[in-house]
Short mmCIF file of C-alpha atoms in Angstrom, two decimals:
data_model
loop_
_atom_site.label_atom_id
_atom_site.label_comp_id
_atom_site.label_asym_id
_atom_site.label_seq_id
_atom_site.Cartn_x
_atom_site.Cartn_y
_atom_site.Cartn_z
CA MET D 8 -7.42 16.27 -3.33
CA ARG D 9 -8.50 14.08 -0.25
CA LEU D 10 -10.79 10.96 -0.74
CA LEU D 11 -13.47 9.67 2.14
CA LEU D 12 -14.67 6.97 2.91
CA GLN D 13 -17.36 6.82 6.10
CA PRO D 14 -19.77 4.55 7.17
CA SER D 15 -23.20 5.37 6.72
CA LYS D 16 -27.06 3.80 6.13
CA SER D 17 -27.05 2.21 3.13
CA GLU D 18 -30.15 3.21 0.71
CA VAL D 19 -31.12 0.61 -0.98
CA ALA D 20 -31.54 -2.40 2.01
CA LYS D 21 -33.34 -1.33 5.10
CA ASP D 22 -31.22 -0.98 8.23
CA ALA D 23 -27.87 -2.09 6.12
CA LYS D 24 -24.72 -0.70 6.49
CA THR D 25 -22.43 0.32 3.42
CA VAL D 26 -19.23 2.64 3.57
CA LYS D 27 -20.23 6.20 1.38
CA ALA D 28 -17.23 7.83 -0.19
CA SER D 29 -16.81 11.24 -1.50
CA VAL D 30 -13.86 12.98 -2.91
CA MET D 31 -12.92 17.11 -1.99
CA ALA D 32 -10.50 18.46 -4.16
CA LEU D 33 -9.29 22.70 -4.02
CA PHE D 34 -8.32 23.73 -7.45
CA LEU D 35 -6.27 27.04 -7.61
CA GLY D 36 -8.15 27.76 -11.02
CA GLY D 37 -11.89 28.27 -12.77
CA ALA D 38 -14.03 24.85 -12.88
CA ASN D 39 -13.55 24.84 -16.50
CA GLU D 40 -10.26 25.00 -16.79
CA LEU D 41 -10.44 22.18 -14.36
CA LEU D 42 -13.03 19.64 -16.16
CA PRO D 43 -10.83 18.80 -18.79
CA ILE D 44 -8.06 17.56 -16.43
CA MET D 45 -10.54 15.35 -14.16
CA ASP D 46 -11.46 14.15 -17.35
CA LYS D 47 -8.12 12.94 -18.48
CA GLU D 48 -6.76 12.34 -15.16
CA PHE D 49 -9.44 10.65 -12.98
CA PRO D 50 -12.38 9.77 -16.07
CA LEU D 51 -14.42 7.70 -13.37
CA LEU D 52 -15.17 10.57 -10.99
CA GLY D 53 -17.82 11.91 -13.63
CA LEU D 54 -16.94 15.56 -12.51
CA LYS D 55 -20.14 17.56 -13.79
CA LYS D 56 -19.73 21.70 -14.01
CA GLU D 57 -22.61 21.68 -11.30
CA ASN D 58 -20.00 19.61 -9.31
CA CYS D 59 -17.98 22.57 -8.74
CA THR D 60 -18.01 25.32 -6.78
CA GLU D 61 -16.38 28.43 -8.14
CA VAL D 62 -15.47 30.86 -4.99
CA SER D 63 -12.27 33.28 -3.50
CA TRP D 64 -9.80 31.30 -1.80
CA ILE D 65 -10.39 32.76 1.59
CA GLN D 66 -13.85 31.15 0.67
CA SER D 67 -12.17 28.06 0.45
CA VAL D 68 -11.23 28.73 3.86
CA LEU D 69 -15.03 28.62 5.29
CA TRP D 70 -15.19 25.59 3.18
CA PHE D 71 -13.53 23.08 4.31
CA ASN D 72 -14.19 24.67 7.66
CA ASP D 73 -18.20 23.54 7.23
CA ASP D 74 -19.97 23.01 3.58
CA GLU D 75 -23.02 25.11 4.94
CA SER D 76 -21.44 28.05 5.69
CA LEU D 77 -21.44 29.32 2.34
CA LYS D 78 -24.61 28.56 1.42
CA LYS D 79 -26.01 30.00 4.43
CA GLY D 80 -24.36 33.31 3.74
CA ASP D 81 -21.08 33.42 6.21
CA LYS D 82 -17.99 36.01 5.78
CA PRO D 83 -14.60 35.53 6.13
CA GLU D 84 -14.63 37.23 9.38
CA THR D 85 -16.72 34.53 10.98
CA LEU D 86 -12.76 32.78 10.60
CA LEU D 87 -12.23 34.97 13.67
CA ASN D 88 -15.08 33.85 16.15
CA ARG D 89 -13.00 31.67 18.87
CA ASP D 90 -16.00 31.74 21.37
CA LEU D 91 -17.34 28.27 20.61
CA ASN D 92 -20.17 27.43 22.43
CA PHE D 93 -20.18 24.02 22.30
CA ALA D 94 -17.72 20.68 23.08
CA MET D 95 -17.20 17.67 21.44
CA PHE D 96 -14.39 14.90 21.76
CA ILE D 97 -12.17 13.39 18.31
CA LYS D 98 -9.64 11.61 17.56
CA ARG D 99 -6.85 11.56 15.24
CA LYS D 100 -4.67 7.99 13.83
CA SER D 101 -2.32 8.51 10.78
CA ASP D 102 -0.97 5.89 8.37
CA TYR D 103 0.97 6.16 5.31
CA VAL D 104 0.83 3.93 3.17
CA GLN D 105 3.44 3.09 0.21
CA LYS D 106 2.60 -0.39 -1.50
CA PRO D 107 -1.02 -0.37 -3.49
CA ILE D 108 -3.63 -2.33 -0.74
CA PRO D 109 -4.41 -5.29 -2.82
CA ARG D 110 -8.73 -5.99 -3.17
CA ALA D 111 -8.86 -8.86 -0.38
CA GLY D 112 -7.27 -5.61 1.31
CA LEU D 113 -9.62 -3.47 1.01
CA GLU D 114 -13.21 -5.02 1.13
CA GLY D 115 -12.01 -6.46 4.46
CA LEU D 116 -11.41 -2.74 5.28
CA TRP D 117 -15.04 -1.82 4.19
CA LYS D 118 -16.44 -4.73 6.45
CA LYS D 119 -14.49 -2.87 9.37
CA ILE D 120 -15.28 0.21 8.60
CA GLY D 121 -19.24 -0.81 8.82
CA MET D 122 -18.42 -1.63 12.24
CA GLY D 123 -18.86 1.96 13.92
CA LYS D 124 -18.14 5.53 13.36
CA THR D 125 -14.63 6.14 12.61
CA GLY D 126 -14.17 7.37 8.94
CA LEU D 127 -10.95 7.25 6.78
CA VAL D 128 -9.57 9.71 4.99
CA PHE D 129 -6.77 9.52 2.01
CA ASN D 130 -4.48 11.62 0.91
CA PRO D 131 -2.45 11.92 -2.39
CA TYR D 132 1.03 12.44 -2.51
CA GLY D 133 3.45 12.00 -5.48
CA GLY D 134 3.73 15.32 -7.44
CA LYS D 135 5.90 18.34 -5.89
CA MET D 136 5.60 16.42 -2.61
CA ALA D 137 7.98 13.78 -4.17
CA GLU D 138 10.13 15.90 -5.45
CA ILE D 139 11.49 17.75 -2.53
CA PRO D 140 14.61 15.62 -0.25
CA ALA D 141 13.17 13.76 2.61
CA ASP D 142 15.90 15.89 4.43
CA ALA D 143 15.28 19.49 3.25
CA THR D 144 12.59 19.87 5.90
CA PRO D 145 11.19 18.22 8.86
CA PHE D 146 8.27 16.84 6.90
CA PRO D 147 9.69 13.63 5.98
CA HIS D 148 7.43 11.93 4.11
CA ARG D 149 8.12 12.36 0.13
CA LYS D 150 9.36 10.03 -2.25
CA GLY D 151 7.07 6.79 -2.31
CA THR D 152 4.66 7.92 -0.74
CA LEU D 153 1.50 6.61 -2.35
CA PHE D 154 -0.82 8.51 0.14
CA LYS D 155 -1.48 9.61 4.42
CA MET D 156 -3.95 7.56 5.76
CA GLN D 157 -6.72 9.67 8.81
CA TYR D 158 -8.82 6.95 11.16
CA SER D 159 -10.92 9.94 12.01
CA VAL D 160 -13.84 9.85 14.52
CA THR D 161 -16.33 13.04 16.51
CA TRP D 162 -18.29 12.38 18.76
CA ASP D 163 -20.20 14.39 21.44
CA ASN D 164 -21.19 12.13 24.06
CA PRO D 165 -18.55 10.73 27.09
CA ALA D 166 -20.82 7.74 27.27
CA ASP D 167 -19.22 6.94 22.97
CA SER D 168 -16.41 7.51 23.97
CA GLN D 169 -15.26 3.96 24.17
CA THR D 170 -16.71 2.70 21.40
CA ASN D 171 -15.05 4.84 19.36
CA LEU D 172 -11.59 4.22 20.46
CA ASP D 173 -12.46 0.63 20.79
CA HIS D 174 -13.21 0.91 16.77
CA THR D 175 -10.41 3.40 15.89
CA LYS D 176 -8.12 1.25 17.97
CA GLU D 177 -9.28 -1.69 15.53
CA LEU D 178 -9.11 -0.05 12.12
CA PHE D 179 -5.29 1.42 12.94
CA ASN D 180 -4.33 -2.94 13.55
CA TYR D 181 -6.35 -4.55 10.95
CA MET D 182 -4.07 -1.46 8.44
CA THR D 183 -1.26 -3.00 10.04
CA PRO D 184 0.52 -5.45 6.97
CA PHE D 185 -0.08 -2.45 4.78
CA VAL D 186 0.96 -0.01 5.88
CA SER D 187 4.35 2.02 5.98
CA GLN D 188 6.52 -0.19 8.72
CA ASN D 189 10.45 0.03 10.60
CA PRO D 190 9.14 2.28 11.92
CA ARG D 191 4.96 2.98 10.83
CA GLU D 192 5.27 6.55 10.06
CA ALA D 193 2.68 8.61 11.05
CA PHE D 194 1.38 12.80 10.46
CA LEU D 195 2.43 15.51 13.05
CA ASN D 196 -0.56 17.82 12.96
CA TYR D 197 -2.64 14.75 13.44
CA ARG D 198 -1.65 13.96 17.13
CA ASP D 199 -1.95 10.92 18.67
CA LEU D 200 -0.69 9.40 22.34
CA ASP D 201 -1.19 6.35 20.75
CA ILE D 202 1.94 5.56 20.01
CA GLY D 203 3.86 6.92 22.42
CA THR D 204 4.31 10.02 25.03
CA ASN D 205 7.49 11.88 26.86
CA THR D 206 6.23 11.29 30.54
CA LYS D 207 10.17 11.05 31.95
CA ASN D 208 11.87 13.51 29.58
CA SER D 209 14.43 11.07 27.93
CA PHE D 210 15.30 10.12 24.56
CA GLN D 211 14.79 6.89 24.52
CA GLU D 212 10.33 7.85 24.74
CA GLY D 213 10.98 11.04 22.48
CA GLU D 214 13.07 8.26 19.79
CA VAL D 215 9.33 6.46 19.93
CA TYR D 216 7.24 8.65 18.37
CA GLY D 217 9.84 10.90 17.08
CA ARG D 218 10.71 8.49 14.50
CA LYS D 219 7.54 7.57 13.22
CA TYR D 220 6.77 11.55 12.96
CA PHE D 221 9.83 12.13 10.89
CA ASN D 222 11.84 9.33 10.46
CA GLY D 223 15.77 10.62 9.48
CA ASN D 224 15.66 13.57 10.35
CA PHE D 225 14.38 13.17 14.37
CA ASP D 226 18.73 13.42 14.92
CA ARG D 227 18.51 16.93 12.84
CA LEU D 228 15.55 17.34 15.47
CA VAL D 229 17.30 16.55 18.61
CA LYS D 230 20.95 18.59 17.70
CA VAL D 231 18.70 21.91 17.66
CA LYS D 232 16.53 21.25 20.21
CA THR D 233 20.09 20.24 22.70
CA ALA D 234 21.46 23.93 20.79
CA VAL D 235 18.47 26.29 21.12
CA ASP D 236 17.42 24.73 24.78
CA PRO D 237 19.35 22.29 26.66
CA ASP D 238 17.36 22.55 29.60
CA ASN D 239 14.06 21.13 28.10
CA PHE D 240 12.15 24.39 29.57
CA PHE D 241 9.69 23.85 25.71
CA ARG D 242 8.22 20.64 26.14
CA ASN D 243 4.26 18.41 25.82
CA GLU D 244 3.77 14.89 25.46
CA GLN D 245 5.09 14.24 22.29
CA SER D 246 8.12 17.16 21.50
CA ILE D 247 11.50 16.22 20.65
CA PRO D 248 13.78 15.37 23.07
CA VAL D 249 17.27 17.07 24.24
CA SER D 250 20.46 14.58 23.83
CA GLY D 251 21.07 11.90 27.00
CA ALA D 252 17.46 13.81 28.78
CA GLY D 253 16.95 12.87 32.11
CA PRO D 254 14.54 13.61 34.77
CA ALA D 255 13.04 17.02 33.81
CA PRO D 256 14.89 20.40 35.89
CA ALA D 257 12.78 21.23 39.41
CA GLY D 258 10.28 24.23 38.85
CA LYS D 259 10.24 23.57 34.94
CA PRO D 260 7.01 22.72 33.23
#
């Protein structure tokens, strides 16, 4: 389940902006099984059967990729198409929230969202996620995490780049008091070069973003990296560094 908050034009006041909230979820079962669960756990959503779309699992992948694709009759084979005939720009950032955001903080957030095009996506944690120890896998964001936030904006015109990037950073900065601290944790899959890059192939640079992505598991990942790839042949701007890493070896990518 995820909650999307997106800037939108008001349907009540002319030329006014507002925040549109929508909820998306994937349930492994039928609508008749889901409805009583939602009535009990999330009664304010008022979910009805006509709000549900019953499809196979592979069709749900199509739906998440493009909710209009099923209406158009697209088949799962569409997912094999890698011929992208368009180019677009995206920016993603992330945060983890461990304490409820106060009402005043949320009201301020609504105003900030309405000042640009960047939307927010909230993914709730807990449940099975919290039952897995933080050090059981490299992914550390487990018990104590209420939800993950994604800052998301997509655009086509290069001239809009700076405006959209500035709005995203403004939202990110506003959320500083309400999210995880020391480190300010981040989600690896939403690669964000703003939180640090490793330009000198150094442990110190890698530690900056590494602890945000992996928290206490970072040191163990460095040991594995040092053991299996001591020359740091496989690397990118935010890869795990080797222990005591110095300048990159000549001729290595």
